[in-house]
Structure formats: C-alpha cells, structure tokens
C-alpha cells in the first residue's frame, strides 16, 4: 500500500467537513485513507478504518460506548485507539501525512494519533483551540496547528477557505517529500542542551563539533527542549550528546515551570550512546512573572531575567540533592559517560560578583555528584566557569573521544 494522507476524526458529526478535505486532497493528486473516530452516529461516508475498529483498539467497542453514553469515556477510548491505529498504519508504510480537525475532543483524539508518529511525518491539525495553550496537543512532536477561527460546523464561506488552505498545505508537504530524492548524508547527528546563561559554552562546543564533521541539534532547556532531545534519542536520530545544560532537573525538583519530567537525563543512558554531561544552570529554578512565584519562596534570592521570566537561586540543600539525582541517573546508564564540573561557576549568573555566585552551593552540588556517582564514570573537575572556552574544549574533546571509541565497538 502506498503512502497516503490519513484523515482521522469523527465522520459522523464532522463528516461533511472531512469529505470536503478528502475531495480537496484528492483533487491535488494526493490519495487519502480515512480513520473514523465518531461514536454517536453512522459515518457520512465509508471510512477505511471503522469507528468500531478504533474503539476495539482502545479497549472497548462501539456498541459499549454507545450504550454507556459517556462522552468522557468515549473520548478516552477513541484517543487510545487512534494512537494505536495510526502507529500500526505507520509501521505498514501507509502514512504520508496526517490531517485532523475538531474542537477540544476532536483535537485531543487527532493530536494523540499525531504524537504517536515519528518527527518528520507531516501532521496538520485544524482546531478551535489552536489560539490558546497548544502544549498538551503538540507535546514534543512537529504538529502544525491551524486556528479554525469559526467552529467546525458545516462548509461556509470562511470554513471553505480555511479547510482548503489546510488541505493545500498538507498536500504540498506530502508531494514535496515524494519529489525529494533521498539525500545521502553520512554526517552523525549529536545533541546539545543550551540556556541563555550557558550560550557561550554551548556555541563553542557546537562550532568545534561541526568543524569535525558532525551534524548538531541544539535544544533550549525549557522543559520541552529536553523532552524533545530525549524523544529523538529514543527514535535513533541522535548518536551522542553534550548535555551541557541540565537545569531542567532543578525545575523538576523544586517546582519550576521548565521541568522536563522525572525521566530527564535517562534516554542517552538507555540508548547506550556517548554522553558528556555538565551542570549548566543548576543554580536556578525558573518561574514566570514575579507575581507567579509561589509564596513559600518569598525570602529566596531572585533575578529578573526578563518581564516574563523570574529566576530563583537554588539552595545548598537543593544542590546536594541535585548532585545525588544527577549521579544516580547516570549510574543506570549503559553509555560511555563523562561528567564535567566547572568549579568557578555553572552559569553566567553564578560567577564571582554575579547575582547567583555561590561557592557553597557549587560545592554541595559537586559533593552530591562525587559521593553518589558510579566509580567507573569519569568526573572531571575544572577550575574555570562553564562559559570559559577551556571548559567547552574539554567537553568537546571528551565527546569526540567517546564517539571514536563507540564507532570501533
């Protein structure tokens, strides 16, 4: 079966709109494949995968969902089922791109399916909620969301234009991918984590690795950045990591807004790829504007990074705990691993005379790592701060050595 545009959604309540998009795509020369997630009524037209098949993939049946008449349960079942169905279609080579549309329920179901696909597969979602907080729907995947402006309820003068634009966009993306010849690229892809306060280090590491012929992906360590990098590690895109900026561990521990979740710093170790890890920006926890900082932190040390970002200095106790957490995560690693600790400062704010300068905090972080780190993992102490060129060069040199050793295995 050749690759097609997969349309996934409720073909009962949104059947007219999906049929319009289907016809538009096919008029552009793109074959379609329809997955029905509608529970209330029979579909307007015959899908390729029925709603009952989706429901069964989600652990129920269409009959049970109709009998139960519980919208929340139905959405949950069809969300699970849609993700399972689309992953199976991808495995079979059917998916050239995915289209979905709807309100909160339709967006949830379609987004779940799109998140089950690899990065790089075209994904377009027309939604009534696309002008708000889209993080729950996009996650760490390359999902394009288009605001529907009006509710998705019939084909009218405005919805026709918006849905046409969406169909043309998806058709163009799919067709361009088909036209592109497979580019032979023998560059190995590496990942780097960066924050504004570790930019000089990350930039020098990136430039030096690029000079050595590597392809570099730089991730902003804002929670989703770390999650995206680890998703690409799991998918096999990234073959080595300079994890310079592990600040997301601090937000996870203390309750900041840039947490990458409890599994941050685990993907490289599980994949067995070389990693050089440092402690960039573990001196800070991130919050929004000053008024959003939880009241229990009112007596802490703060720095106003910009009007929407408030940074809070981590304490001695928190740094000791962060050292333990970092070490224990690396202890589970199957990777060749090196830890680099810059003793003169771990961010642009944590240096002599700077707002977060903290010798005791850095010592607690170092001690926490050293006391708990597996004996066979190298811990390299440097007298410079993290943004000193020498630190970047040490990180680069060790990662290059690990990469060379890995290719010989």
Coordinates of C-alpha atoms in Angstrom, one line a residue:
X1 CA 0.0 0.0 0.0
X2 CA 1.4 3.4 -1.0
X3 CA 1.7 6.4 1.3
X4 CA -1.4 8.4 1.7
X5 CA -2.9 11.4 3.6
X6 CA -4.6 9.8 6.6
X7 CA -7.7 11.7 7.8
X8 CA -8.6 10.9 11.3
X9 CA -11.7 12.2 13.1
X10 CA -15.4 11.9 13.6
X11 CA -17.0 11.0 10.3
X12 CA -20.5 11.3 11.8
X13 CA -20.6 14.8 13.3
X14 CA -17.8 16.2 11.1
X15 CA -18.4 14.0 8.0
X16 CA -19.2 16.9 5.7
X17 CA -16.1 18.8 6.6
X18 CA -13.9 15.7 6.3
X19 CA -15.4 14.8 3.0
X20 CA -14.6 18.3 1.8
X21 CA -10.9 18.0 2.8
X22 CA -10.8 14.5 1.4
X23 CA -12.0 15.7 -2.0
X24 CA -9.6 18.7 -1.9
X25 CA -6.6 16.5 -1.2
X26 CA -7.6 14.0 -4.0
X27 CA -8.1 16.9 -6.4
X28 CA -4.5 17.8 -5.6
X29 CA -3.4 14.3 -6.6
X30 CA -3.0 13.0 -3.0
X31 CA -4.5 9.7 -2.1
X32 CA -6.4 9.5 1.2
X33 CA -7.1 7.0 3.9
X34 CA -9.9 7.6 6.4
X35 CA -10.0 6.6 10.1
X36 CA -13.3 7.1 11.7
X37 CA -13.4 8.1 15.4
X38 CA -17.1 9.1 15.6
X39 CA -19.2 7.4 18.2
X40 CA -22.7 9.0 18.0
X41 CA -24.0 8.0 14.6
X42 CA -23.1 6.2 11.4
X43 CA -20.4 7.9 9.3
X44 CA -21.5 10.2 6.4
X45 CA -19.3 8.1 4.1
X46 CA -17.4 4.8 4.2
X47 CA -14.1 5.0 6.1
X48 CA -11.1 2.7 5.6
X49 CA -11.0 2.0 9.3
X50 CA -14.3 2.0 11.2
X51 CA -15.1 3.6 14.5
X52 CA -15.6 0.1 16.0
X53 CA -12.1 -0.9 15.0
X54 CA -10.7 2.2 16.6
X55 CA -12.8 1.6 19.8
X56 CA -11.6 -2.0 20.0
X57 CA -8.0 -0.8 19.6
X58 CA -8.8 1.5 22.6
X59 CA -10.0 -1.4 24.7
X60 CA -13.8 -1.2 24.2
X61 CA -16.3 -1.4 21.4
X62 CA -18.6 1.0 19.6
X63 CA -21.6 -0.8 21.0
X64 CA -20.3 -0.4 24.6
X65 CA -19.5 3.2 24.1
X66 CA -23.0 4.0 22.7
X67 CA -24.7 2.0 25.4
X68 CA -22.7 3.8 28.1
X69 CA -23.4 7.2 26.6
X70 CA -20.5 8.8 28.5
X71 CA -18.7 11.4 26.4
X72 CA -15.5 11.4 28.6
X73 CA -15.1 7.6 28.4
X74 CA -15.7 7.6 24.7
X75 CA -13.1 10.3 24.0
X76 CA -10.6 8.4 26.2
X77 CA -11.2 5.1 24.4
X78 CA -11.0 6.6 20.9
X79 CA -7.9 8.6 21.9
X80 CA -6.1 5.4 22.8
X81 CA -7.4 3.6 19.8
X82 CA -6.5 6.3 17.4
X83 CA -2.9 6.3 18.6
X84 CA -2.7 2.5 18.2
X85 CA -4.2 2.5 14.8
X86 CA -2.0 5.3 13.4
X87 CA 1.1 3.7 14.7
X88 CA 0.2 0.4 13.0
X89 CA -0.5 2.3 9.7
X90 CA 2.9 3.9 10.0
X91 CA 4.5 0.5 10.5
X92 CA 2.8 -0.7 7.4
X93 CA 4.1 2.3 5.4
X94 CA 0.6 3.8 4.8
X95 CA 1.2 7.2 6.4
X96 CA 2.4 10.0 4.1
X97 CA 0.9 12.7 6.3
X98 CA -2.0 13.1 8.8
X99 CA -4.9 15.5 8.9
X100 CA -7.3 16.1 11.8
X101 CA -9.8 18.7 12.9
X102 CA -12.3 19.5 15.7
X103 CA -13.0 21.1 19.0
X104 CA -11.4 20.0 22.2
X105 CA -12.5 16.4 21.8
X106 CA -11.6 16.1 18.2
X107 CA -8.3 17.9 18.7
X108 CA -7.4 15.6 21.6
X109 CA -8.1 12.4 19.6
X110 CA -6.2 13.6 16.5
X111 CA -3.3 15.0 18.4
X112 CA -2.9 11.8 20.3
X113 CA -2.6 10.0 17.0
X114 CA -0.1 12.5 15.6
X115 CA 2.0 12.2 18.7
X116 CA 2.3 8.5 18.1
X117 CA 4.1 9.2 14.8
X118 CA 7.8 10.0 14.3
X119 CA 9.1 13.5 13.9
X120 CA 9.2 14.4 10.2
X121 CA 5.9 12.9 9.2
X122 CA 3.6 15.8 8.1
X123 CA 0.9 16.5 10.7
X124 CA -1.7 19.2 10.4
X125 CA -4.5 19.8 12.9
X126 CA -7.3 22.4 12.3
X127 CA -8.6 23.3 15.7
X128 CA -10.9 25.7 17.6
X129 CA -8.4 25.8 20.4
X130 CA -5.3 26.5 18.3
X131 CA -5.0 30.1 19.5
X132 CA -4.7 29.1 23.2
X133 CA -2.3 26.8 25.1
X134 CA -1.3 24.2 22.5
X135 CA 1.4 22.3 24.5
X136 CA -1.0 19.5 25.6
X137 CA -1.7 18.8 21.9
X138 CA 1.7 19.4 20.3
X139 CA 3.9 17.9 23.1
X140 CA 7.4 17.4 21.6
X141 CA 6.2 16.5 18.1
X142 CA 6.2 18.6 14.9
X143 CA 2.4 19.1 14.8
X144 CA 1.2 22.1 12.8
X145 CA -1.9 23.6 14.4
X146 CA -4.2 26.0 12.4
X147 CA -6.8 28.0 14.2
X148 CA -10.2 27.4 12.7
X149 CA -11.5 30.9 13.5
X150 CA -15.1 29.7 13.4
X151 CA -16.5 26.4 14.8
X152 CA -16.1 23.4 12.6
X153 CA -19.7 23.1 11.8
X154 CA -20.5 22.9 8.1
X155 CA -19.0 24.3 4.9
X156 CA -19.5 28.0 4.6
X157 CA -17.7 30.9 3.0
X158 CA -15.0 31.1 5.7
X159 CA -14.6 27.4 6.7
X160 CA -14.2 26.5 3.0
X161 CA -11.2 28.9 2.7
X162 CA -9.6 27.7 5.9
X163 CA -10.1 24.0 5.2
X164 CA -8.9 24.4 1.6
X165 CA -5.7 26.2 2.9
X166 CA -5.1 23.3 5.3
X167 CA -5.6 20.7 2.7
X168 CA -3.3 22.5 0.2
X169 CA -0.7 22.8 2.9
X170 CA -0.7 19.1 3.7
X171 CA -0.9 18.2 0.0
X172 CA 2.1 20.4 -0.7
X173 CA 4.1 18.9 2.1
X174 CA 3.4 15.3 1.2
X175 CA 4.1 15.9 -2.5
X176 CA 7.3 17.7 -1.9
X177 CA 8.6 14.9 0.3
X178 CA 7.8 12.5 -2.5
X179 CA 9.6 14.6 -5.1
X180 CA 12.7 14.9 -2.9
X181 CA 15.4 12.4 -3.8
X182 CA 16.8 10.5 -0.8
X183 CA 19.7 12.7 0.3
X184 CA 22.8 10.7 1.2
X185 CA 24.1 12.3 4.4
X186 CA 26.8 10.5 6.2
X187 CA 27.0 13.0 9.0
X188 CA 26.4 11.7 12.5
X189 CA 23.9 13.8 14.5
X190 CA 24.7 14.9 18.0
X191 CA 22.6 16.8 20.6
X192 CA 23.5 19.8 22.7
X193 CA 21.5 21.4 25.5
X194 CA 21.7 25.2 26.0
X195 CA 20.2 28.0 28.0
X196 CA 20.8 31.7 27.6
X197 CA 23.2 31.6 30.6
X198 CA 25.2 28.7 29.0
X199 CA 25.2 30.0 25.5
X200 CA 29.0 30.8 25.2
X201 CA 29.8 27.2 26.2
X202 CA 27.2 25.5 24.0
X203 CA 28.1 27.7 21.0
X204 CA 31.8 26.9 21.2
X205 CA 31.1 23.2 21.6
X206 CA 28.7 23.2 18.6
X207 CA 31.1 25.1 16.4
X208 CA 34.0 22.8 17.2
X209 CA 32.0 19.6 16.7
X210 CA 30.7 21.0 13.3
X211 CA 34.3 21.5 12.3
X212 CA 34.8 17.8 12.9
X213 CA 32.0 17.0 10.5
X214 CA 29.1 16.3 12.9
X215 CA 25.6 17.5 12.5
X216 CA 24.4 19.3 15.6
X217 CA 20.9 19.7 17.1
X218 CA 20.7 22.4 19.8
X219 CA 17.9 22.1 22.3
X220 CA 16.8 25.0 24.5
X221 CA 16.5 23.5 28.0
X222 CA 13.0 24.8 28.7
X223 CA 11.4 21.5 29.6
X224 CA 10.0 20.7 26.1
X225 CA 13.6 21.2 24.8
X226 CA 15.0 18.4 27.0
X227 CA 12.0 16.2 26.3
X228 CA 12.4 16.7 22.5
X229 CA 16.0 15.8 22.6
X230 CA 15.3 12.6 24.5
X231 CA 12.5 11.7 22.2
X232 CA 14.9 12.0 19.3
X233 CA 17.5 9.9 21.1
X234 CA 14.9 7.2 21.6
X235 CA 14.0 7.4 17.9
X236 CA 17.6 6.9 17.0
X237 CA 18.3 10.3 15.4
X238 CA 20.9 11.4 17.9
X239 CA 24.0 9.3 18.3
X240 CA 25.8 11.3 21.0
X241 CA 25.1 14.1 23.5
X242 CA 26.9 17.1 25.0
X243 CA 24.3 17.6 27.8
X244 CA 25.8 20.9 29.0
X245 CA 22.6 22.4 30.5
X246 CA 20.8 20.0 32.9
X247 CA 18.9 22.9 34.5
X248 CA 15.5 21.1 33.9
X249 CA 16.4 18.8 36.9
X250 CA 16.2 21.8 39.2
X251 CA 12.8 22.8 38.0
X252 CA 11.6 19.2 38.4
X253 CA 13.0 19.0 42.0
X254 CA 11.8 22.4 43.2
X255 CA 8.7 23.0 41.2
X256 CA 9.7 25.4 38.4
X257 CA 8.0 25.8 35.1
X258 CA 10.7 24.3 32.9
X259 CA 10.7 20.8 34.1
X260 CA 11.2 18.0 31.5
X261 CA 9.6 15.5 33.8
X262 CA 11.0 12.8 36.1
X263 CA 12.8 10.9 33.3
X264 CA 15.1 13.6 32.1
X265 CA 18.8 12.5 31.7
X266 CA 17.8 8.9 31.1
X267 CA 17.4 8.5 27.4
X268 CA 21.1 8.6 26.4
X269 CA 22.0 6.0 29.0
X270 CA 19.2 3.7 28.0
X271 CA 20.2 4.0 24.3
X272 CA 23.8 3.4 25.1
X273 CA 25.1 6.4 23.2
X274 CA 28.1 8.5 24.3
X275 CA 27.3 11.4 26.6
X276 CA 29.3 14.2 28.2
X277 CA 27.2 15.7 31.0
X278 CA 27.7 19.0 32.8
X279 CA 25.8 21.0 35.4
X280 CA 24.8 24.1 33.4
X281 CA 22.2 26.4 35.1
X282 CA 21.5 24.1 38.0
X283 CA 22.0 27.3 40.0
X284 CA 18.5 28.4 39.1
X285 CA 14.8 27.5 39.1
X286 CA 12.5 29.1 36.5
X287 CA 9.2 30.9 37.2
X288 CA 7.0 33.3 35.2
X289 CA 6.4 36.9 36.1
X290 CA 7.2 37.8 39.8
X291 CA 3.6 37.6 40.9
X292 CA 3.5 33.9 39.8
X293 CA 6.3 32.8 42.1
X294 CA 4.8 30.6 44.9
X295 CA 4.5 32.4 48.2
X296 CA 6.7 29.8 50.1
X297 CA 9.7 31.1 48.1
X298 CA 9.2 34.8 49.0
X299 CA 12.5 35.0 51.0
X300 CA 14.7 33.4 48.4
X301 CA 17.3 35.1 46.0
X302 CA 15.8 36.1 42.7
X303 CA 17.0 37.6 39.4
X304 CA 14.5 39.1 36.9
X305 CA 15.8 37.6 33.6
X306 CA 13.0 39.4 31.6
X307 CA 9.5 40.6 32.4
X308 CA 8.1 37.1 32.0
X309 CA 10.9 35.0 33.5
X310 CA 11.9 35.1 37.1
X311 CA 15.0 33.0 38.2
X312 CA 15.4 31.8 41.7
X313 CA 18.8 30.7 43.1
X314 CA 18.9 27.0 44.3
X315 CA 20.0 26.4 47.9
X316 CA 22.8 24.4 49.3
X317 CA 20.4 21.6 50.3
X318 CA 18.8 21.6 46.8
X319 CA 22.2 21.5 45.2
X320 CA 23.2 18.5 47.3
X321 CA 20.0 16.7 46.2
X322 CA 20.5 17.7 42.6
X323 CA 24.0 16.2 42.7
X324 CA 22.6 12.9 44.0
X325 CA 19.8 12.9 41.4
X326 CA 22.2 13.5 38.5
X327 CA 24.7 10.9 39.7
X328 CA 22.1 8.2 40.3
X329 CA 20.5 8.8 36.8
X330 CA 23.9 8.4 35.2
X331 CA 24.6 5.3 37.4
X332 CA 21.9 3.5 35.5
X333 CA 23.5 4.4 32.2
X334 CA 24.7 1.9 29.6
X335 CA 26.6 4.7 27.9
X336 CA 30.2 5.7 27.9
X337 CA 29.8 8.7 30.1
X338 CA 31.9 11.6 31.3
X339 CA 30.8 14.3 33.8
X340 CA 32.5 17.8 33.6
X341 CA 32.2 20.1 36.6
X342 CA 33.3 23.7 36.2
X343 CA 34.2 24.8 39.8
X344 CA 34.2 28.6 39.2
X345 CA 30.6 28.8 38.1
X346 CA 27.8 26.9 36.3
X347 CA 26.1 29.8 34.5
X348 CA 26.6 33.5 33.6
X349 CA 24.9 34.4 36.9
X350 CA 26.9 32.0 39.0
X351 CA 30.3 33.6 38.8
X352 CA 32.4 35.9 41.0
X353 CA 30.4 39.1 41.9
X354 CA 27.4 37.9 39.8
X355 CA 23.8 37.7 41.4
X356 CA 23.9 33.9 41.9
X357 CA 27.5 33.5 42.8
X358 CA 27.5 30.6 45.3
X359 CA 30.7 28.7 46.3
X360 CA 28.9 26.7 49.0
X361 CA 26.1 25.8 46.6
X362 CA 28.5 24.7 43.9
X363 CA 30.5 22.6 46.5
X364 CA 27.3 20.9 47.7
X365 CA 26.4 20.1 44.1
X366 CA 29.9 18.7 43.4
X367 CA 29.9 16.7 46.7
X368 CA 26.4 15.3 45.8
X369 CA 27.7 14.1 42.5
X370 CA 31.0 12.7 43.8
X371 CA 29.5 10.8 46.7
X372 CA 26.9 9.0 44.6
X373 CA 28.5 8.7 41.1
X374 CA 29.5 5.2 40.0
X375 CA 33.2 4.7 40.4
X376 CA 33.9 3.9 36.7
X377 CA 32.3 7.2 35.4
X378 CA 34.8 9.9 35.0
X379 CA 34.2 13.1 37.0
X380 CA 36.4 15.9 35.6
X381 CA 36.9 19.0 37.8
X382 CA 37.9 22.2 36.1
X383 CA 38.9 25.5 37.8
X384 CA 37.1 27.7 35.3
X385 CA 33.5 28.6 35.0
X386 CA 31.2 26.8 32.5
X387 CA 31.4 29.6 29.8
X388 CA 35.2 29.7 29.8
X389 CA 36.5 28.4 26.4
X390 CA 38.6 25.8 28.2
X391 CA 35.5 24.1 29.6
X392 CA 33.9 23.9 26.2
X393 CA 37.1 22.4 24.7
X394 CA 37.3 19.7 27.4
X395 CA 33.6 18.8 26.8
X396 CA 34.2 18.7 23.1
X397 CA 37.4 16.6 23.3
X398 CA 35.9 14.0 25.6
X399 CA 32.8 13.7 23.4
X400 CA 34.9 13.2 20.3
X401 CA 37.0 10.5 22.1
X402 CA 33.8 8.7 23.2
X403 CA 32.4 8.9 19.7
X404 CA 35.5 7.5 18.1
X405 CA 35.6 4.7 20.7
X406 CA 31.9 3.9 20.0
X407 CA 32.5 3.5 16.3
X408 CA 35.2 1.0 17.0
X409 CA 33.0 -1.3 19.0

